[in-house]
Coordinates of C-alpha atoms and ligand atoms in Angstrom, one line a residue:
Chain A
X299 CA 156.6 -49.0 -17.9
X300 CA 157.4 -51.3 -15.1
X301 CA 161.1 -51.1 -16.0
X302 CA 161.1 -47.4 -16.3
X303 CA 159.7 -47.1 -12.8
X304 CA 162.3 -49.2 -11.2
X305 CA 165.0 -47.0 -12.6
X306 CA 163.6 -43.7 -11.5
X307 CA 162.2 -44.7 -8.1
X308 CA 164.4 -44.0 -5.0
X309 CA 162.5 -46.5 -2.9
X310 CA 160.5 -49.2 -4.5
X311 CA 158.6 -52.2 -3.1
X312 CA 157.4 -55.0 -5.2
X313 CA 154.6 -57.3 -4.0
X314 CA 155.8 -56.7 -0.4
X315 CA 154.1 -58.9 2.1
X316 CA 154.5 -59.0 5.9
X317 CA 152.9 -61.5 8.1
X318 CA 153.5 -61.3 11.8
X319 CA 153.4 -64.8 13.1
X320 CA 151.3 -65.2 16.2
X321 CA 151.9 -67.8 18.9
X322 CA 149.0 -69.9 17.7
X323 CA 147.5 -70.7 14.3
X324 CA 145.0 -68.2 13.3
X325 CA 146.7 -65.4 15.2
X326 CA 148.9 -64.3 12.4
X327 CA 148.6 -60.7 11.4
X328 CA 148.8 -60.1 7.6
X329 CA 150.1 -56.5 8.0
X330 CA 151.0 -55.8 4.4
X331 CA 149.4 -57.3 1.4
X332 CA 151.3 -57.1 -2.0
X333 CA 152.4 -53.6 -1.4
X334 CA 153.8 -51.8 -4.4
X335 CA 155.2 -48.4 -3.6
X336 CA 157.5 -46.2 -5.8
X337 CA 158.8 -43.1 -4.1
X338 CA 160.3 -40.8 -6.7
X339 CA 163.4 -38.7 -6.3
X340 CA 162.9 -35.3 -4.8
X341 CA 159.3 -35.7 -3.7
X342 CA 157.5 -35.7 -0.4
X343 CA 155.4 -38.8 -0.1
X344 CA 152.7 -38.6 2.5
X345 CA 152.0 -42.1 3.8
X346 CA 148.6 -42.1 5.4
X347 CA 146.3 -44.7 7.0
X348 CA 144.4 -45.3 10.2
X349 CA 146.0 -46.9 13.2
X350 CA 147.2 -50.3 12.6
X351 CA 147.1 -50.1 8.8
X352 CA 150.7 -51.0 8.3
X353 CA 152.6 -47.7 8.0
X354 CA 155.2 -48.4 10.6
X355 CA 155.5 -51.9 9.4
X356 CA 156.4 -50.7 5.9
X357 CA 158.9 -48.2 7.3
X358 CA 160.6 -50.9 9.5
X359 CA 160.8 -53.2 6.5
X360 CA 162.5 -50.4 4.5
X361 CA 165.1 -50.0 7.2
X362 CA 165.7 -53.7 7.7
X363 CA 164.5 -53.7 11.3
X364 CA 162.1 -56.5 10.3
X365 CA 162.1 -58.7 7.3
X366 CA 159.6 -59.3 4.5
X367 CA 157.6 -62.5 4.3
X368 CA 157.8 -62.1 0.6
X369 CA 158.4 -59.5 -2.0
X370 CA 161.3 -57.2 -2.6
X371 CA 162.6 -53.8 -1.6
X372 CA 164.9 -51.7 -3.7
X373 CA 166.5 -48.5 -2.4
X374 CA 168.6 -46.4 -4.7
X375 CA 168.8 -49.2 -7.1
X376 CA 170.2 -51.7 -4.5
X377 CA 168.5 -54.8 -3.2
X378 CA 171.0 -55.0 -0.3
X379 CA 169.2 -52.5 1.8
X380 CA 171.2 -53.3 4.9
X381 CA 174.5 -52.3 3.3
X382 CA 176.3 -49.3 4.6
X383 CA 176.3 -47.9 1.1
X384 CA 172.5 -47.7 1.2
X385 CA 172.1 -46.8 4.8
X386 CA 174.5 -43.9 4.6
X387 CA 171.9 -42.2 2.5
X388 CA 169.0 -42.7 4.8
X389 CA 167.9 -40.6 7.8
X390 CA 165.2 -42.1 9.9
X391 CA 163.0 -40.7 12.6
X392 CA 161.2 -43.6 14.4
X393 CA 157.8 -43.4 15.8
X394 CA 157.8 -42.2 19.4
X395 CA 161.4 -43.1 19.9
X396 CA 163.5 -42.7 22.9
X397 CA 167.1 -41.5 22.9
X398 CA 169.8 -42.3 25.4
X399 CA 168.8 -39.8 28.0
X400 CA 172.0 -39.6 30.1
X401 CA 173.5 -37.7 27.2
X402 CA 173.3 -34.0 26.2
X403 CA 171.5 -33.0 23.1
X404 CA 174.7 -32.5 21.2
X405 CA 176.3 -35.7 22.5
X406 CA 173.4 -37.7 21.0
X407 CA 174.1 -36.2 17.7
X408 CA 177.8 -36.8 18.0
X409 CA 177.1 -40.5 18.7
X410 CA 174.8 -40.9 15.7
X411 CA 177.1 -38.9 13.5
X412 CA 179.9 -41.2 14.4
X413 CA 177.8 -44.2 13.5
X414 CA 177.4 -42.6 10.0
X415 CA 181.2 -42.5 9.8
X416 CA 181.5 -38.7 10.3
X417 CA 184.5 -37.5 12.2
X418 CA 186.4 -34.5 13.4
X419 CA 185.6 -31.0 12.2
X420 CA 183.2 -32.4 9.6
X421 CA 181.1 -34.0 12.3
X422 CA 181.1 -30.9 14.5
X423 CA 180.0 -28.8 11.5
X424 CA 177.1 -31.2 10.8
X425 CA 176.1 -31.2 14.5
X426 CA 175.9 -27.4 14.6
X427 CA 173.9 -27.3 11.3
X428 CA 171.4 -29.9 12.4
X429 CA 170.9 -28.4 15.8
X430 CA 170.5 -25.0 14.3
X431 CA 168.0 -26.3 11.8
X432 CA 165.7 -27.9 14.3
X433 CA 166.0 -24.8 16.6
X434 CA 167.6 -26.6 19.5
X435 CA 170.8 -24.5 19.8
X436 CA 169.7 -23.1 23.2
X437 CA 169.3 -26.6 24.7
X438 CA 172.2 -28.4 23.1
X439 CA 174.2 -28.6 26.3
X440 CA 171.3 -29.9 28.4
X441 CA 170.8 -33.5 29.3
X442 CA 168.1 -35.2 27.3
X443 CA 166.5 -36.3 30.6
X444 CA 165.3 -32.8 31.0
X445 CA 163.8 -32.4 27.5
X446 CA 160.2 -32.0 26.8
X447 CA 158.4 -34.3 24.3
X448 CA 158.7 -31.7 21.6
X449 CA 162.4 -31.2 22.3
X450 CA 163.0 -34.9 22.0
X451 CA 161.1 -35.0 18.7
X452 CA 163.3 -32.1 17.4
X453 CA 166.5 -33.9 18.5
X454 CA 165.1 -37.0 16.8
X455 CA 164.7 -35.0 13.6
X456 CA 168.2 -33.6 14.0
X457 CA 169.7 -37.1 14.3
X458 CA 167.9 -38.1 11.2
X459 CA 169.5 -35.2 9.4
X460 CA 172.9 -35.5 10.9
X461 CA 174.6 -37.1 7.8
X462 CA 172.7 -34.8 5.4
X463 CA 171.1 -37.9 3.8
X464 CA 169.4 -38.1 0.4
X465 CA 166.4 -39.9 1.8
X466 CA 164.4 -39.1 4.9
X467 CA 162.0 -41.6 6.4
X468 CA 159.9 -39.9 9.1
X469 CA 157.4 -41.8 11.1
X470 CA 154.9 -39.3 12.5
X471 CA 157.4 -36.4 12.7
X472 CA 155.1 -33.8 14.2
X473 CA 153.4 -35.9 16.9
X474 CA 153.5 -34.1 20.2
X475 CA 154.5 -30.7 18.8
X476 CA 152.8 -27.4 19.4
X477 CA 151.3 -25.6 16.4
X478 CA 154.3 -23.3 16.0
X479 CA 156.7 -26.1 16.1
X480 CA 154.6 -28.0 13.5
X481 CA 154.8 -25.1 11.2
X482 CA 158.6 -24.9 11.7
X483 CA 159.0 -28.6 11.0
X484 CA 156.8 -28.3 8.0
X485 CA 159.0 -25.5 6.7
X486 CA 162.1 -27.5 7.4
X487 CA 160.7 -30.5 5.5
X488 CA 159.6 -28.4 2.5
X489 CA 163.1 -26.8 2.5
X490 CA 164.7 -30.2 2.4
X491 CA 162.6 -31.2 -0.5
X492 CA 163.7 -28.0 -2.3
X493 CA 167.3 -29.2 -1.7
X494 CA 166.3 -32.3 -3.8
X495 CA 165.9 -34.7 -1.0
X496 CA 163.3 -37.5 -1.0
X497 CA 161.0 -37.7 2.0
X498 CA 158.7 -40.5 3.1
X499 CA 156.5 -39.2 5.9
X500 CA 153.9 -41.2 7.7
X501 CA 151.3 -39.0 9.5
X502 CA 147.9 -38.6 10.9
X503 CA 147.9 -34.9 10.4
X504 CA 146.1 -34.7 7.2
X505 CA 146.0 -31.0 6.9
X506 CA 149.8 -30.9 7.3
X507 CA 150.3 -33.7 4.7
X508 CA 148.0 -31.9 2.3
X509 CA 150.1 -28.7 2.7
X510 CA 153.5 -30.2 2.0
X511 CA 153.2 -33.5 0.2
X512 CA 153.6 -33.9 -3.5
X513 CA 152.0 -37.3 -3.5
X514 CA 150.1 -39.3 -1.0
X515 CA 149.1 -42.9 -0.5
X516 CA 146.3 -44.1 1.8
X517 CA 146.8 -47.4 3.3
X518 CA 144.1 -49.5 4.9
X519 CA 144.5 -53.0 6.3
X520 CA 147.9 -53.4 4.6
X521 CA 146.6 -52.4 1.1
X522 CA 147.1 -49.1 -0.6
X523 CA 143.6 -47.9 -1.3
X524 CA 144.5 -44.7 -3.3
X525 CA 147.7 -43.2 -4.4
X526 CA 148.5 -40.1 -6.5
X527 CA 149.4 -36.5 -6.4
X528 CA 147.4 -34.1 -4.3
X529 CA 146.1 -32.5 -7.5
X530 CA 145.0 -35.9 -8.9
X531 CA 143.2 -37.0 -5.8
X532 CA 141.5 -33.9 -4.7
X533 CA 139.7 -33.1 -7.9
X534 CA 136.2 -33.3 -6.7
X535 CA 134.9 -29.8 -6.3
X536 CA 131.9 -28.6 -4.5
X537 CA 130.2 -25.2 -3.9
X538 CA 129.8 -23.9 -0.5
X539 CA 127.7 -20.9 0.7
X540 CA 128.6 -18.8 3.6
X541 CA 125.6 -17.5 5.5
X542 CA 124.7 -15.8 8.8
X543 CA 121.6 -15.5 10.9
X544 CA 120.5 -19.1 10.9
X545 CA 118.5 -20.4 13.8
X546 CA 118.7 -24.0 15.1
X547 CA 115.3 -24.8 13.6
X548 CA 116.3 -23.4 10.2
X549 CA 119.4 -25.6 10.3
X550 CA 117.4 -28.7 11.1
X551 CA 115.0 -28.0 8.3
X552 CA 117.9 -27.4 5.9
X553 CA 119.7 -30.6 6.9
X554 CA 116.4 -32.4 6.3
X555 CA 116.8 -31.3 2.7
X556 CA 120.4 -32.7 2.6
X557 CA 122.2 -29.4 3.2
X558 CA 125.0 -29.8 5.8
X559 CA 126.8 -27.3 7.8
X560 CA 130.5 -27.8 7.5
X561 CA 132.0 -24.9 9.4
X562 CA 131.0 -22.5 12.1
X563 CA 132.7 -19.2 12.9
X564 CA 130.5 -17.5 15.5
X565 CA 127.4 -16.2 13.7
X566 CA 128.7 -17.2 10.3
X567 CA 128.6 -20.7 8.9
X568 CA 129.3 -22.5 5.7
X569 CA 126.7 -24.6 4.0
X570 CA 127.6 -27.3 1.6
X571 CA 125.7 -27.7 -1.6
X572 CA 124.7 -31.3 -1.8
X573 CA 125.8 -33.4 -4.8
X574 CA 123.2 -33.4 -7.5
X575 CA 121.6 -30.2 -6.4
X576 CA 122.2 -27.0 -8.2
X577 CA 123.5 -23.9 -6.4
X578 CA 120.3 -22.1 -7.3
X579 CA 118.2 -24.6 -5.5
X580 CA 120.2 -24.3 -2.4
X581 CA 120.1 -20.5 -2.6
X582 CA 116.3 -20.7 -2.8
X583 CA 116.2 -22.7 0.3
X584 CA 118.4 -20.2 2.1
X585 CA 116.2 -17.4 0.9
X586 CA 113.1 -19.2 2.3
X587 CA 114.8 -19.4 5.7
X588 CA 115.7 -15.7 5.5
X589 CA 119.4 -16.3 5.8
X590 CA 121.9 -13.5 5.0
X591 CA 124.2 -14.7 2.2
X592 CA 127.8 -13.6 2.6
X593 CA 129.6 -15.5 -0.1
X594 CA 129.4 -18.3 -2.6
X595 CA 132.7 -20.1 -3.3
X596 CA 133.9 -23.3 -4.9
X597 CA 135.8 -25.6 -2.6
X598 CA 137.8 -28.7 -3.3
X599 CA 137.6 -31.8 -1.3
X600 CA 140.1 -31.8 1.6
X601 CA 142.5 -34.6 2.2
X602 CA 140.6 -35.3 5.3
X603 CA 137.4 -35.9 3.4
X604 CA 139.1 -38.0 0.9
X605 CA 140.7 -40.0 3.7
X606 CA 137.4 -40.6 5.5
X607 CA 135.7 -41.5 2.2
X608 CA 138.4 -44.0 1.1
X609 CA 138.9 -45.6 4.5
X610 CA 135.2 -45.7 5.2
X611 CA 134.6 -47.4 1.9
X612 CA 137.4 -49.9 2.5
X613 CA 136.1 -50.6 6.0
X614 CA 132.6 -51.2 4.7
X615 CA 133.9 -53.6 2.1
X616 CA 135.8 -55.5 4.7
X617 CA 132.8 -55.8 6.9
X618 CA 130.8 -57.1 4.1
X619 CA 133.4 -59.7 3.2
X620 CA 133.4 -61.1 6.7
Chain B
X1355 CA 193.5 -52.1 6.0
X1356 CA 191.6 -48.9 6.4
X1357 CA 188.5 -50.8 5.5
X1358 CA 189.1 -53.1 8.4
X1359 CA 189.7 -50.2 10.8
X1360 CA 186.6 -48.5 9.5
X1361 CA 184.5 -51.5 10.2
X1362 CA 185.6 -51.5 13.8
X1363 CA 185.0 -47.8 14.3
X1364 CA 181.2 -48.2 14.6
X1365 CA 181.4 -51.1 17.1
X1366 CA 184.0 -49.2 19.2
X1367 CA 181.8 -46.1 19.3
X1368 CA 178.8 -48.2 20.4
X1369 CA 181.0 -49.9 23.0
X1370 CA 182.1 -46.6 24.5
X1371 CA 178.5 -45.4 24.7
X1372 CA 177.4 -48.7 26.2
X1373 CA 180.1 -48.3 28.8
X1374 CA 179.1 -44.8 29.6
X1375 CA 175.4 -45.7 30.0
X1376 CA 176.1 -49.0 31.8
X1377 CA 178.3 -47.4 34.5
X1378 CA 175.3 -45.2 35.4
X1379 CA 172.9 -48.1 36.1
X1380 CA 171.8 -48.0 39.7
X1381 CA 171.9 -51.7 40.2
X1382 CA 175.4 -51.9 39.0
X1383 CA 176.6 -48.9 41.0
X1384 CA 174.9 -50.5 44.0
X1385 CA 176.7 -53.8 43.6
X1386 CA 180.0 -52.0 43.1
X1387 CA 179.6 -49.7 46.2
X1388 CA 178.5 -52.7 48.3
X1389 CA 181.5 -54.8 47.3
X1390 CA 183.9 -52.0 47.9
X1391 CA 182.4 -51.4 51.3
X1392 CA 182.8 -55.1 52.2
X1393 CA 186.4 -55.1 51.0
X1394 CA 187.2 -51.9 52.7
X1395 CA 185.3 -52.8 55.9
X1396 CA 186.8 -56.2 56.3
X1397 CA 190.4 -55.3 55.6
X1398 CA 190.7 -51.9 57.1
X1399 CA 188.3 -51.7 59.9
X1400 CA 189.5 -54.7 61.8
X1401 CA 192.9 -53.3 62.2
X1402 CA 191.6 -50.0 63.3
X1403 CA 189.5 -51.5 66.0
X1404 CA 192.3 -53.6 67.4
X1405 CA 195.7 -53.2 65.8
X1406 CA 197.3 -55.7 68.2
X1407 CA 195.1 -58.6 67.0
X1408 CA 196.8 -59.1 63.7
X1409 CA 197.0 -62.8 63.7
X1410 CA 197.6 -65.1 60.7
X1411 CA 194.1 -66.5 61.1
X1412 CA 192.6 -63.1 60.8
X1413 CA 194.5 -62.3 57.7
X1414 CA 193.3 -65.5 56.0
X1415 CA 189.8 -64.7 57.0
X1416 CA 190.0 -61.2 55.5
X1417 CA 191.5 -62.6 52.3
X1418 CA 188.7 -65.2 52.1
X1419 CA 186.0 -62.5 52.5
X1420 CA 187.6 -60.3 49.9
X1421 CA 188.1 -63.0 47.3
X1422 CA 184.6 -64.2 47.8
X1423 CA 183.2 -60.7 47.6
X1424 CA 185.0 -60.0 44.3
X1425 CA 183.8 -63.4 42.9
X1426 CA 180.2 -62.9 43.9
X1427 CA 179.7 -59.2 43.2
X1428 CA 181.8 -59.4 40.1
X1429 CA 179.6 -62.2 38.8
X1430 CA 176.4 -60.3 39.7
X1431 CA 177.6 -57.3 37.8
X1432 CA 178.7 -59.5 34.9
X1433 CA 175.4 -61.3 34.7
X1434 CA 173.3 -58.2 35.3
X1435 CA 175.0 -56.0 32.7
X1436 CA 175.4 -58.8 30.1
X1437 CA 171.7 -59.6 30.4
X1438 CA 170.5 -56.1 30.1
X1439 CA 172.3 -54.0 27.5
X1440 CA 170.5 -55.4 24.5
X1441 CA 167.0 -55.9 25.9
X1442 CA 167.1 -52.4 27.3
X1443 CA 167.7 -50.9 23.9
X1444 CA 165.1 -53.1 22.3
X1445 CA 162.6 -52.1 25.0
X1446 CA 163.2 -48.4 24.7
X1447 CA 163.6 -48.5 21.0
X1448 CA 167.0 -46.8 20.9
X1449 CA 168.0 -49.8 18.8
X1450 CA 165.8 -48.6 15.9
X1451 CA 167.9 -45.5 15.6
X1452 CA 171.2 -47.4 15.9
X1453 CA 170.4 -50.2 13.5
X1454 CA 169.1 -47.8 10.9
X1455 CA 172.5 -46.2 10.7
X1456 CA 175.2 -47.8 8.5
X1457 CA 175.9 -50.4 11.2
X1458 CA 175.5 -54.1 10.4
X1459 CA 173.9 -56.2 13.1
X1460 CA 177.1 -58.0 13.8
X1461 CA 178.8 -54.7 14.3
X1462 CA 176.1 -53.6 16.7
X1463 CA 176.4 -56.8 18.7
X1464 CA 180.2 -56.6 18.8
X1465 CA 179.9 -53.0 20.0
X1466 CA 177.5 -54.0 22.8
X1467 CA 179.6 -57.0 23.8
X1468 CA 182.8 -54.9 23.9
X1469 CA 180.9 -52.3 26.0
X1470 CA 179.9 -55.0 28.4
X1471 CA 183.5 -56.2 28.7
X1472 CA 184.7 -52.6 29.4
X1473 CA 182.2 -52.4 32.2
X1474 CA 183.2 -55.7 33.7
X1475 CA 186.9 -54.8 33.4
X1476 CA 186.5 -51.5 35.1
X1477 CA 184.5 -52.9 37.9
X1478 CA 186.9 -55.8 38.4
X1479 CA 189.8 -53.4 38.3
X1480 CA 188.2 -51.1 41.0
X1481 CA 187.5 -54.0 43.3
X1482 CA 190.8 -55.6 42.7
X1483 CA 192.7 -52.3 43.3
X1484 CA 191.2 -51.9 46.7
X1485 CA 191.9 -55.4 47.7
X1486 CA 195.5 -55.0 46.3
X1487 CA 196.0 -51.9 48.4
X1488 CA 194.6 -53.6 51.5
X1489 CA 196.9 -56.5 51.3
X1490 CA 199.9 -54.3 50.5
X1491 CA 199.2 -52.1 53.5
X1492 CA 198.9 -55.0 55.8
X1493 CA 201.8 -57.2 54.6
X1494 CA 204.1 -54.7 52.8
X1495 CA 204.5 -57.1 50.0
X1496 CA 203.2 -56.5 46.4
X1497 CA 200.5 -59.1 46.0
X1498 CA 201.3 -60.2 42.5
X1499 CA 199.4 -63.4 43.0
X1500 CA 196.3 -61.3 43.3
X1501 CA 196.9 -59.8 39.9
X1502 CA 197.0 -63.2 38.3
X1503 CA 193.9 -64.1 40.1
X1504 CA 192.1 -61.0 38.9
X1505 CA 193.2 -61.7 35.3
X1506 CA 191.9 -65.3 35.5
X1507 CA 188.7 -64.1 37.2
X1508 CA 188.0 -61.9 34.2
X1509 CA 188.4 -64.8 31.8
X1510 CA 186.0 -66.7 34.0
X1511 CA 183.5 -63.8 33.8
X1512 CA 183.8 -63.4 30.0
X1513 CA 182.5 -67.0 29.6
X1514 CA 179.4 -66.3 31.7
X1515 CA 179.1 -62.9 30.0
X1516 CA 179.1 -64.3 26.5
X1517 CA 176.4 -66.9 27.2
X1518 CA 174.2 -64.5 29.2
X1519 CA 174.6 -62.1 26.3
X1520 CA 173.5 -64.8 23.8
X1521 CA 170.4 -65.6 25.9
X1522 CA 169.6 -61.8 26.2
X1523 CA 169.6 -61.6 22.4
X1524 CA 166.7 -64.1 22.3
X1525 CA 164.6 -62.3 24.9
X1526 CA 162.8 -59.0 25.3
X1527 CA 163.4 -58.4 28.9
X1528 CA 166.5 -58.9 31.1
X1529 CA 164.8 -61.2 33.6
X1530 CA 165.2 -64.4 31.7
X1531 CA 168.9 -63.8 30.7
X1532 CA 169.7 -62.9 34.3
X1533 CA 168.3 -66.1 35.6
X1534 CA 170.1 -67.9 32.7
X1535 CA 173.4 -66.3 33.5
X1536 CA 173.2 -67.2 37.1
X1537 CA 172.4 -70.8 36.1
X1538 CA 175.4 -70.9 33.8
X1539 CA 177.6 -69.6 36.6
X1540 CA 176.3 -72.2 39.0
X1541 CA 176.5 -75.2 36.7
X1542 CA 179.9 -73.9 35.5
X1543 CA 181.3 -74.1 39.0
X1544 CA 179.8 -77.5 39.6
X1545 CA 181.0 -79.4 36.5
X1546 CA 183.5 -81.3 38.7
X1547 CA 180.5 -83.1 40.1
X1548 CA 179.5 -84.3 36.6
X1549 CA 182.8 -86.1 36.4
X1550 CA 182.0 -87.7 39.7
X1551 CA 178.7 -88.9 38.4
X1552 CA 180.4 -90.4 35.4
X1553 CA 183.1 -92.3 37.4
X1554 CA 180.5 -93.7 39.8
X1555 CA 177.8 -94.5 37.3
X1556 CA 179.7 -97.5 35.8
X1557 CA 179.4 -99.4 39.1
X1558 CA 176.0 -101.0 38.8
X1559 CA 176.3 -101.9 35.1
X1560 CA 172.7 -101.1 34.4
X1561 CA 171.8 -99.4 31.1
X1562 CA 170.1 -96.4 32.6
X1563 CA 172.9 -95.9 34.9
X1564 CA 175.3 -96.0 32.0
X1565 CA 173.3 -93.5 30.0
X1566 CA 173.2 -91.0 32.9
X1567 CA 176.9 -91.5 33.2
X1568 CA 177.6 -90.8 29.6
X1569 CA 175.3 -87.8 29.6
X1570 CA 177.1 -86.4 32.6
X1571 CA 180.4 -87.0 30.9
X1572 CA 179.2 -85.3 27.7
X1573 CA 178.1 -82.3 29.7
X1574 CA 181.3 -82.3 31.6
X1575 CA 183.2 -82.0 28.4
X1576 CA 180.9 -79.4 26.8
X1577 CA 180.2 -77.1 29.7
X1578 CA 182.9 -74.6 30.7
X1579 CA 184.5 -75.5 34.0
X1580 CA 184.7 -72.2 35.8
X1581 CA 186.6 -73.7 38.7
X1582 CA 189.7 -73.9 36.6
X1583 CA 190.0 -70.1 37.0
X1584 CA 189.8 -70.2 40.8
X1585 CA 193.0 -69.2 42.7
X1586 CA 191.2 -68.6 46.0
X1587 CA 193.0 -71.2 48.0
X1588 CA 196.4 -70.0 46.8
X1589 CA 195.6 -66.4 47.6
X1590 CA 194.5 -67.3 51.1
X1591 CA 197.2 -69.8 52.0
X1592 CA 200.3 -68.5 50.2
X1593 CA 202.5 -65.4 50.3
X1594 CA 201.1 -62.6 48.3
X1595 CA 203.9 -62.6 45.8
X1596 CA 204.1 -66.3 45.2
X1597 CA 203.7 -67.3 41.5
X1598 CA 200.5 -69.1 40.7
X1599 CA 200.9 -72.9 40.6
X1600 CA 198.9 -75.7 39.0
X1601 CA 197.5 -73.4 36.3
X1602 CA 198.5 -72.8 32.8
X1603 CA 197.5 -69.2 32.4
X1604 CA 197.8 -69.0 28.6
X1605 CA 195.7 -72.1 28.2
X1606 CA 193.1 -70.8 30.5
X1607 CA 193.0 -67.5 28.6
X1608 CA 192.6 -69.4 25.4
X1609 CA 189.9 -71.6 27.0
X1610 CA 188.0 -68.5 28.2
X1611 CA 188.3 -66.8 24.8
X1612 CA 187.1 -69.9 23.0
X1613 CA 183.9 -70.1 25.0
X1614 CA 183.4 -66.4 24.7
X1615 CA 183.7 -66.5 21.0
X1616 CA 181.3 -69.5 20.9
X1617 CA 178.8 -67.5 23.0
X1618 CA 179.2 -64.5 20.8
X1619 CA 178.6 -66.5 17.6
X1620 CA 175.5 -67.9 19.2
X1621 CA 174.2 -64.4 20.0
X1622 CA 174.8 -63.4 16.4
X1623 CA 172.9 -66.4 15.1
X1624 CA 170.0 -65.5 17.3
X1625 CA 170.2 -61.8 16.5
X1626 CA 170.9 -61.9 12.8
X1627 CA 167.3 -62.1 11.7
X1628 CA 165.6 -60.9 14.8
X1629 CA 162.6 -58.7 14.3
X1630 CA 162.7 -55.4 16.1
Ligands
ATP1762 N1 155.6 -56.9 16.3 C1 154.3 -57.2 15.9 N2 153.8 -58.4 16.2 C2 152.5 -58.7 15.7 N3 151.7 -57.8 15.1 C3 152.2 -56.6 14.8 C4 153.5 -56.2 15.3 N4 153.7 -54.9 14.9 C5 152.6 -54.5 14.3 N5 151.7 -55.5 14.2 C6 150.3 -55.4 13.6 O1 150.5 -55.1 12.3 C7 149.5 -54.1 11.9 C8 150.1 -52.9 11.4 O2 150.8 -52.2 12.4 P1 151.6 -50.9 12.2 O3 152.3 -50.6 13.4 O4 152.4 -51.0 10.9 O5 150.5 -49.8 12.0 P2 150.6 -48.2 11.7 O6 149.9 -48.0 10.4 O7 151.9 -47.7 11.9 O8 149.6 -47.7 12.9 P3 149.7 -46.3 13.8 O9 149.1 -45.3 13.0 O10 148.9 -46.7 15.0 O11 151.1 -46.1 14.1 C9 148.6 -54.0 13.1 O12 147.5 -54.8 13.0 C10 149.5 -54.4 14.3 O13 148.7 -54.9 15.3
MG1763 MG1 152.8 -46.4 13.2

């Protein structure tokens, strides 16, 4: 099993530990604890976790920007992750990075393309394609100094794609983008996956991750709390009842009975059937409050709910341990 | 062979971009403009104001001012740029995007260091060219001595540059390496005094005295002696087309390169496992 995994995984970490050494004893930060990840070829892996949980640390380790305290990293079957052979296949978008801003959009891409060893007509073709893909053709001749945050993020994505790499490692790719841009980026990423590329995406945008990821891992305090496909993880189903005409008082009474409101849209709202209660009981209560029932539908747990549940539990556990 | 060329392609590309970015730095442009103004002002203005007062004394004074200006501003530019190229990229995180490309750390450093050398060379060439023109217009003799002096000045600068660069690889801002670089320059020009200390220290015969003497002697031998590269007196006192005397230019070049390579190796040792 173990063996099989190491053959098939594109990126694999084995008991990876990272301790940032502080200036004094007791100030060390144990950012990753025995991390075991296996990113499979052709998947989008959503790497989640609250602030400071170790996502960026993991990514920096994968890119050789920092070094493990212990444990191993294997990328495309190679342990020498800083070799040109491995790095040629990786595109990386750093978290909130900055690009040399005295250059024009296309010049940045030319620079990074050259670092990948691209040259001549080949390079120009790749620049055109990458700029087109991220929708920056109109601003390619402008200086980066005049770019907005979202434009920088797009150029960042373009530079990660410049060599048409097999692996993409993106640290919060949609931060700072407007909703339309997010959708565009999401489509681009899904498209890349369809081309057979492997993507590791760290993000706080749970809805987005839910929409595009094949698998997710939730990290907390340097430990993976849950990992699996979206289908595996979001199995818990609940019923929700859409109603209208509820007054404030009615809602307070209902919530006293364990029924929570999960969604408002003007007059209408969705009530969640509590665990261990049957739909009939809830309907009875609604009837007693004279609510108009619009629909009854099953719903599955959202990634956000899973996230809050998992991280909340881990946090509580940590607090107890202290 | 192609593999060798390929492994220099990345560093060269980094060097060219470092050069392009560096030449835009306001501090550097400020130093350059100021030095050009001083050279221009001292050598051209005086004759405009009073063309009849072209004495030998005045010519010497002008040469003195210009040589000193090139030495000081050139050194400031050298220290400033060597101290800042790597910390700036670490600070603004551009380094993440570069080191994640198929570029080894040693290639990155080499690229940055070459870029710094390009910047120093261009600035030195601009300052030297103006001074060259000034002397030529005044004396109608091609000042070949000046060319030798500029060449040696560069090899003096490369020593300071390499050690400043090494310090900069260990720090996160450019303040410390700038101070370090100036310190290297100052001690480098004062090493003659260390020899003095050594020759005098034997006189009392006390142990402490001897220890200080040997320490000074050791430092004298280890530290680069930047005064070896100085042709100032010759430029001021001799004809512009005299050959340089009392210096072995190939030896000095080798001396400069040796220290520069040592400095670069130090920076690699520091940078090799540095956490970004
Ligand atoms: N250079 C560093 N020195 C010391 N501690 C660090 C360093 N970088 C990160 N840490 C610590 O390591 C832990 C993990 O940080 P990391 O940046 O990996 O979190 P993250 O999951 O990316 O968070 P975010 O969602 O905020 O980006 C944090 O506790 C952080 O304080
Ligand atoms: Mg992060």
